[in-house]
Amino acid sequence: RRVHGKTLLSFSAGMENGALAPFLEAAVHNPWLAWGIVPCVSIFCGFAVTGWFCEWLVTQPWAAKWLIVYLRDEERAQSIARTQEKVDYKTQRWSTLIHVGGPMNVIGCVINRYLLDAVIGAPATTMPSLVDFVWRFVALALVADFGLYWGHRIQHESEFLWRNCHSVHHRLQTPTAMSTAYIEDRDALLQSALPLILSALIVRPHPITWWAYGAFHLANNALNHSGIDALWLNVLALKILPFRVDNRHHDAHHRFSGFGPNAKN
């Protein structure tokens, strides 16, 4: 079994010696917990908390200044209502919950348990160092984003993939956070599952870094579809990193690029 490289500094002695220590010690050295169950739970929680927060935020009058609109007198709620006349909110939300917390997540749990354990193995320490955590977290974000971009773009360039897969998601001209995974199964595989797995195989993170990034990745997807664009949000979501774009870019993609080849990505 491969062993993750030793770290120099842990996040805090309290984490390693405190009440969470027994759980963390067991979790990071148990392949089912380290690479399977805990990442799947963190992915779901990261999405659910962010998704519901964004759904609440867009209804607050004081947050209107951050909402993306395209016409002078337009309100975001009106655009959402028009989209939900075509695809009702219950259908959007149910599809999202099934994709994020349903069979695909369970299948991913089993695959990752064996694949990541075989390639990355057990960590040498219960906690990663702060330096190790930060650089691998950022690397995961950049690698997974690169994979997501091409998993998305190929579905616009391929007439077959557009017609049979990605066009489903583009029924939503004005998306919301909870419609993020209103998506066809093969589309979810190309845009989400494969980029995530490949990023882990390339970056080889400590399990705790992987748990944190999984939650962040799905939270970021929810933000991308929230219709909210603000500097503080872009900073928190690391959209200030090279090659990453703000929420307005993806929202405009839904609004104006609902077609196959030559769409702006």
PDB file of N, CA, C and O in Angstrom, residues 120-158:
ATOM      1  N   ILE A 120      -3.673   6.389  -4.177  1.00  0.00           N
ATOM      2  CA  ILE A 120      -3.157   7.352  -3.195  1.00  0.00           C
ATOM      3  C   ILE A 120      -2.762   6.661  -1.890  1.00  0.00           C
ATOM      4  O   ILE A 120      -1.715   6.940  -1.321  1.00  0.00           O
ATOM      5  N   GLY A 121      -3.607   5.774  -1.420  1.00  0.00           N
ATOM      6  CA  GLY A 121      -3.300   5.043  -0.203  1.00  0.00           C
ATOM      7  C   GLY A 121      -3.606   5.799   1.070  1.00  0.00           C
ATOM      8  O   GLY A 121      -4.283   6.830   1.062  1.00  0.00           O
ATOM      9  N   ALA A 122      -3.098   5.289   2.178  1.00  0.00           N
ATOM     10  CA  ALA A 122      -3.367   5.870   3.495  1.00  0.00           C
ATOM     11  C   ALA A 122      -2.403   7.003   3.777  1.00  0.00           C
ATOM     12  O   ALA A 122      -1.238   6.953   3.374  1.00  0.00           O
ATOM     13  N   PRO A 123      -2.861   8.029   4.486  1.00  0.00           N
ATOM     14  CA  PRO A 123      -1.970   9.141   4.827  1.00  0.00           C
ATOM     15  C   PRO A 123      -1.016   8.772   5.950  1.00  0.00           C
ATOM     16  O   PRO A 123      -1.302   7.896   6.763  1.00  0.00           O
ATOM     17  N   ALA A 124       0.110   9.445   6.005  1.00  0.00           N
ATOM     18  CA  ALA A 124       1.086   9.199   7.073  1.00  0.00           C
ATOM     19  C   ALA A 124       0.670   9.861   8.374  1.00  0.00           C
ATOM     20  O   ALA A 124       1.101   9.444   9.444  1.00  0.00           O
ATOM     21  N   THR A 125      -0.142  10.913   8.299  1.00  0.00           N
ATOM     22  CA  THR A 125      -0.579  11.644   9.487  1.00  0.00           C
ATOM     23  C   THR A 125      -2.082  11.835   9.448  1.00  0.00           C
ATOM     24  O   THR A 125      -2.710  11.798   8.382  1.00  0.00           O
ATOM     25  N   THR A 126      -2.661  12.043  10.616  1.00  0.00           N
ATOM     26  CA  THR A 126      -4.110  12.244  10.696  1.00  0.00           C
ATOM     27  C   THR A 126      -4.533  13.530  10.008  1.00  0.00           C
ATOM     28  O   THR A 126      -5.567  13.576   9.344  1.00  0.00           O
ATOM     29  N   MET A 127      -3.738  14.593  10.158  1.00  0.00           N
ATOM     30  CA  MET A 127      -4.038  15.873   9.548  1.00  0.00           C
ATOM     31  C   MET A 127      -2.963  16.239   8.532  1.00  0.00           C
ATOM     32  O   MET A 127      -1.785  15.950   8.753  1.00  0.00           O
ATOM     33  N   PRO A 128      -3.340  16.893   7.430  1.00  0.00           N
ATOM     34  CA  PRO A 128      -2.317  17.404   6.516  1.00  0.00           C
ATOM     35  C   PRO A 128      -1.711  18.680   7.084  1.00  0.00           C
ATOM     36  O   PRO A 128      -2.304  19.325   7.944  1.00  0.00           O
ATOM     37  N   SER A 129      -0.544  19.044   6.606  1.00  0.00           N
ATOM     38  CA  SER A 129       0.004  20.340   6.991  1.00  0.00           C
ATOM     39  C   SER A 129      -0.809  21.443   6.327  1.00  0.00           C
ATOM     40  O   SER A 129      -1.494  21.212   5.324  1.00  0.00           O
ATOM     41  N   LEU A 130      -0.720  22.643   6.867  1.00  0.00           N
ATOM     42  CA  LEU A 130      -1.440  23.765   6.283  1.00  0.00           C
ATOM     43  C   LEU A 130      -0.964  24.028   4.855  1.00  0.00           C
ATOM     44  O   LEU A 130      -1.769  24.256   3.952  1.00  0.00           O
ATOM     45  N   VAL A 131       0.331  23.984   4.648  1.00  0.00           N
ATOM     46  CA  VAL A 131       0.887  24.209   3.307  1.00  0.00           C
ATOM     47  C   VAL A 131       0.399  23.141   2.336  1.00  0.00           C
ATOM     48  O   VAL A 131      -0.031  23.429   1.213  1.00  0.00           O
ATOM     49  N   ASP A 132       0.450  21.880   2.783  1.00  0.00           N
ATOM     50  CA  ASP A 132       0.002  20.779   1.928  1.00  0.00           C
ATOM     51  C   ASP A 132      -1.481  20.919   1.589  1.00  0.00           C
ATOM     52  O   ASP A 132      -1.898  20.730   0.437  1.00  0.00           O
ATOM     53  N   PHE A 133      -2.274  21.262   2.609  1.00  0.00           N
ATOM     54  CA  PHE A 133      -3.711  21.427   2.394  1.00  0.00           C
ATOM     55  C   PHE A 133      -3.990  22.513   1.355  1.00  0.00           C
ATOM     56  O   PHE A 133      -4.761  22.307   0.412  1.00  0.00           O
ATOM     57  N   VAL A 134      -3.366  23.677   1.517  1.00  0.00           N
ATOM     58  CA  VAL A 134      -3.662  24.821   0.653  1.00  0.00           C
ATOM     59  C   VAL A 134      -3.244  24.567  -0.784  1.00  0.00           C
ATOM     60  O   VAL A 134      -4.040  24.776  -1.713  1.00  0.00           O
ATOM     61  N   TRP A 135      -2.019  24.087  -1.008  1.00  0.00           N
ATOM     62  CA  TRP A 135      -1.580  23.955  -2.397  1.00  0.00           C
ATOM     63  C   TRP A 135      -2.331  22.838  -3.112  1.00  0.00           C
ATOM     64  O   TRP A 135      -2.656  22.960  -4.297  1.00  0.00           O
ATOM     65  N   ARG A 136      -2.638  21.755  -2.399  1.00  0.00           N
ATOM     66  CA  ARG A 136      -3.385  20.679  -3.055  1.00  0.00           C
ATOM     67  C   ARG A 136      -4.848  21.070  -3.274  1.00  0.00           C
ATOM     68  O   ARG A 136      -5.455  20.685  -4.277  1.00  0.00           O
ATOM     69  N   PHE A 137      -5.407  21.845  -2.367  1.00  0.00           N
ATOM     70  CA  PHE A 137      -6.789  22.325  -2.540  1.00  0.00           C
ATOM     71  C   PHE A 137      -6.881  23.198  -3.791  1.00  0.00           C
ATOM     72  O   PHE A 137      -7.781  23.027  -4.626  1.00  0.00           O
ATOM     73  N   VAL A 138      -5.962  24.146  -3.926  1.00  0.00           N
ATOM     74  CA  VAL A 138      -5.943  25.017  -5.104  1.00  0.00           C
ATOM     75  C   VAL A 138      -5.689  24.203  -6.368  1.00  0.00           C
ATOM     76  O   VAL A 138      -6.335  24.423  -7.404  1.00  0.00           O
ATOM     77  N   ALA A 139      -4.776  23.246  -6.295  1.00  0.00           N
ATOM     78  CA  ALA A 139      -4.484  22.401  -7.458  1.00  0.00           C
ATOM     79  C   ALA A 139      -5.713  21.591  -7.859  1.00  0.00           C
ATOM     80  O   ALA A 139      -6.021  21.453  -9.052  1.00  0.00           O
ATOM     81  N   LEU A 140      -6.438  21.060  -6.883  1.00  0.00           N
ATOM     82  CA  LEU A 140      -7.673  20.331  -7.179  1.00  0.00           C
ATOM     83  C   LEU A 140      -8.675  21.223  -7.897  1.00  0.00           C
ATOM     84  O   LEU A 140      -9.327  20.803  -8.872  1.00  0.00           O
ATOM     85  N   ALA A 141      -8.801  22.469  -7.436  1.00  0.00           N
ATOM     86  CA  ALA A 141      -9.742  23.411  -8.054  1.00  0.00           C
ATOM     87  C   ALA A 141      -9.388  23.668  -9.516  1.00  0.00           C
ATOM     88  O   ALA A 141     -10.262  23.685 -10.388  1.00  0.00           O
ATOM     89  N   LEU A 142      -8.114  23.861  -9.794  1.00  0.00           N
ATOM     90  CA  LEU A 142      -7.690  24.167 -11.161  1.00  0.00           C
ATOM     91  C   LEU A 142      -7.810  22.956 -12.076  1.00  0.00           C
ATOM     92  O   LEU A 142      -8.284  23.064 -13.214  1.00  0.00           O
ATOM     93  N   VAL A 143      -7.409  21.787 -11.580  1.00  0.00           N
ATOM     94  CA  VAL A 143      -7.477  20.578 -12.409  1.00  0.00           C
ATOM     95  C   VAL A 143      -8.927  20.181 -12.661  1.00  0.00           C
ATOM     96  O   VAL A 143      -9.308  19.847 -13.790  1.00  0.00           O
ATOM     97  N   ALA A 144      -9.757  20.197 -11.620  1.00  0.00           N
ATOM     98  CA  ALA A 144     -11.165  19.828 -11.786  1.00  0.00           C
ATOM     99  C   ALA A 144     -11.886  20.819 -12.693  1.00  0.00           C
ATOM    100  O   ALA A 144     -12.734  20.424 -13.505  1.00  0.00           O
ATOM    101  N   ASP A 145     -11.557  22.100 -12.583  1.00  0.00           N
ATOM    102  CA  ASP A 145     -12.161  23.105 -13.461  1.00  0.00           C
ATOM    103  C   ASP A 145     -11.780  22.877 -14.916  1.00  0.00           C
ATOM    104  O   ASP A 145     -12.603  23.055 -15.822  1.00  0.00           O
ATOM    105  N   PHE A 146     -10.532  22.509 -15.141  1.00  0.00           N
ATOM    106  CA  PHE A 146     -10.074  22.212 -16.505  1.00  0.00           C
ATOM    107  C   PHE A 146     -10.875  21.046 -17.081  1.00  0.00           C
ATOM    108  O   PHE A 146     -11.336  21.097 -18.228  1.00  0.00           O
ATOM    109  N   GLY A 147     -11.061  20.003 -16.271  1.00  0.00           N
ATOM    110  CA  GLY A 147     -11.846  18.860 -16.725  1.00  0.00           C
ATOM    111  C   GLY A 147     -13.300  19.208 -16.953  1.00  0.00           C
ATOM    112  O   GLY A 147     -13.925  18.767 -17.925  1.00  0.00           O
ATOM    113  N   LEU A 148     -13.857  20.012 -16.048  1.00  0.00           N
ATOM    114  CA  LEU A 148     -15.256  20.436 -16.203  1.00  0.00           C
ATOM    115  C   LEU A 148     -15.437  21.251 -17.483  1.00  0.00           C
ATOM    116  O   LEU A 148     -16.415  21.063 -18.212  1.00  0.00           O
ATOM    117  N   TYR A 149     -14.481  22.146 -17.750  1.00  0.00           N
ATOM    118  CA  TYR A 149     -14.582  22.985 -18.957  1.00  0.00           C
ATOM    119  C   TYR A 149     -14.670  22.122 -20.204  1.00  0.00           C
ATOM    120  O   TYR A 149     -15.537  22.342 -21.057  1.00  0.00           O
ATOM    121  N   TRP A 150     -13.771  21.138 -20.314  1.00  0.00           N
ATOM    122  CA  TRP A 150     -13.773  20.317 -21.525  1.00  0.00           C
ATOM    123  C   TRP A 150     -14.929  19.319 -21.545  1.00  0.00           C
ATOM    124  O   TRP A 150     -15.472  19.017 -22.615  1.00  0.00           O
ATOM    125  N   GLY A 151     -15.344  18.839 -20.366  1.00  0.00           N
ATOM    126  CA  GLY A 151     -16.520  17.984 -20.316  1.00  0.00           C
ATOM    127  C   GLY A 151     -17.776  18.723 -20.738  1.00  0.00           C
ATOM    128  O   GLY A 151     -18.709  18.142 -21.300  1.00  0.00           O
ATOM    129  N   HIS A 152     -17.782  20.031 -20.477  1.00  0.00           N
ATOM    130  CA  HIS A 152     -18.895  20.888 -20.883  1.00  0.00           C
ATOM    131  C   HIS A 152     -18.786  21.272 -22.356  1.00  0.00           C
ATOM    132  O   HIS A 152     -19.741  21.157 -23.130  1.00  0.00           O
ATOM    133  N   ARG A 153     -17.604  21.704 -22.748  1.00  0.00           N
ATOM    134  CA  ARG A 153     -17.439  22.203 -24.114  1.00  0.00           C
ATOM    135  C   ARG A 153     -17.673  21.127 -25.166  1.00  0.00           C
ATOM    136  O   ARG A 153     -18.291  21.384 -26.202  1.00  0.00           O
ATOM    137  N   ILE A 154     -17.205  19.905 -24.900  1.00  0.00           N
ATOM    138  CA  ILE A 154     -17.365  18.836 -25.886  1.00  0.00           C
ATOM    139  C   ILE A 154     -18.837  18.544 -26.143  1.00  0.00           C
ATOM    140  O   ILE A 154     -19.219  18.114 -27.225  1.00  0.00           O
ATOM    141  N   GLN A 155     -19.682  18.843 -25.146  1.00  0.00           N
ATOM    142  CA  GLN A 155     -21.110  18.590 -25.329  1.00  0.00           C
ATOM    143  C   GLN A 155     -21.795  19.681 -26.149  1.00  0.00           C
ATOM    144  O   GLN A 155     -22.915  19.482 -26.632  1.00  0.00           O
ATOM    145  N   HIS A 156     -21.140  20.803 -26.282  1.00  0.00           N
ATOM    146  CA  HIS A 156     -21.639  21.819 -27.214  1.00  0.00           C
ATOM    147  C   HIS A 156     -21.102  21.569 -28.617  1.00  0.00           C
ATOM    148  O   HIS A 156     -21.781  21.839 -29.615  1.00  0.00           O
ATOM    149  N   GLU A 157     -19.884  21.063 -28.706  1.00  0.00           N
ATOM    150  CA  GLU A 157     -19.258  20.861 -30.019  1.00  0.00           C
ATOM    151  C   GLU A 157     -19.759  19.604 -30.712  1.00  0.00           C
ATOM    152  O   GLU A 157     -19.769  19.534 -31.949  1.00  0.00           O
ATOM    153  N   SER A 158     -20.154  18.588 -29.959  1.00  0.00           N
ATOM    154  CA  SER A 158     -20.661  17.339 -30.522  1.00  0.00           C
ATOM    155  C   SER A 158     -22.175  17.418 -30.668  1.00  0.00           C
ATOM    156  O   SER A 158     -22.896  17.577 -29.677  1.00  0.00           O
TER     157      SER A 158
END
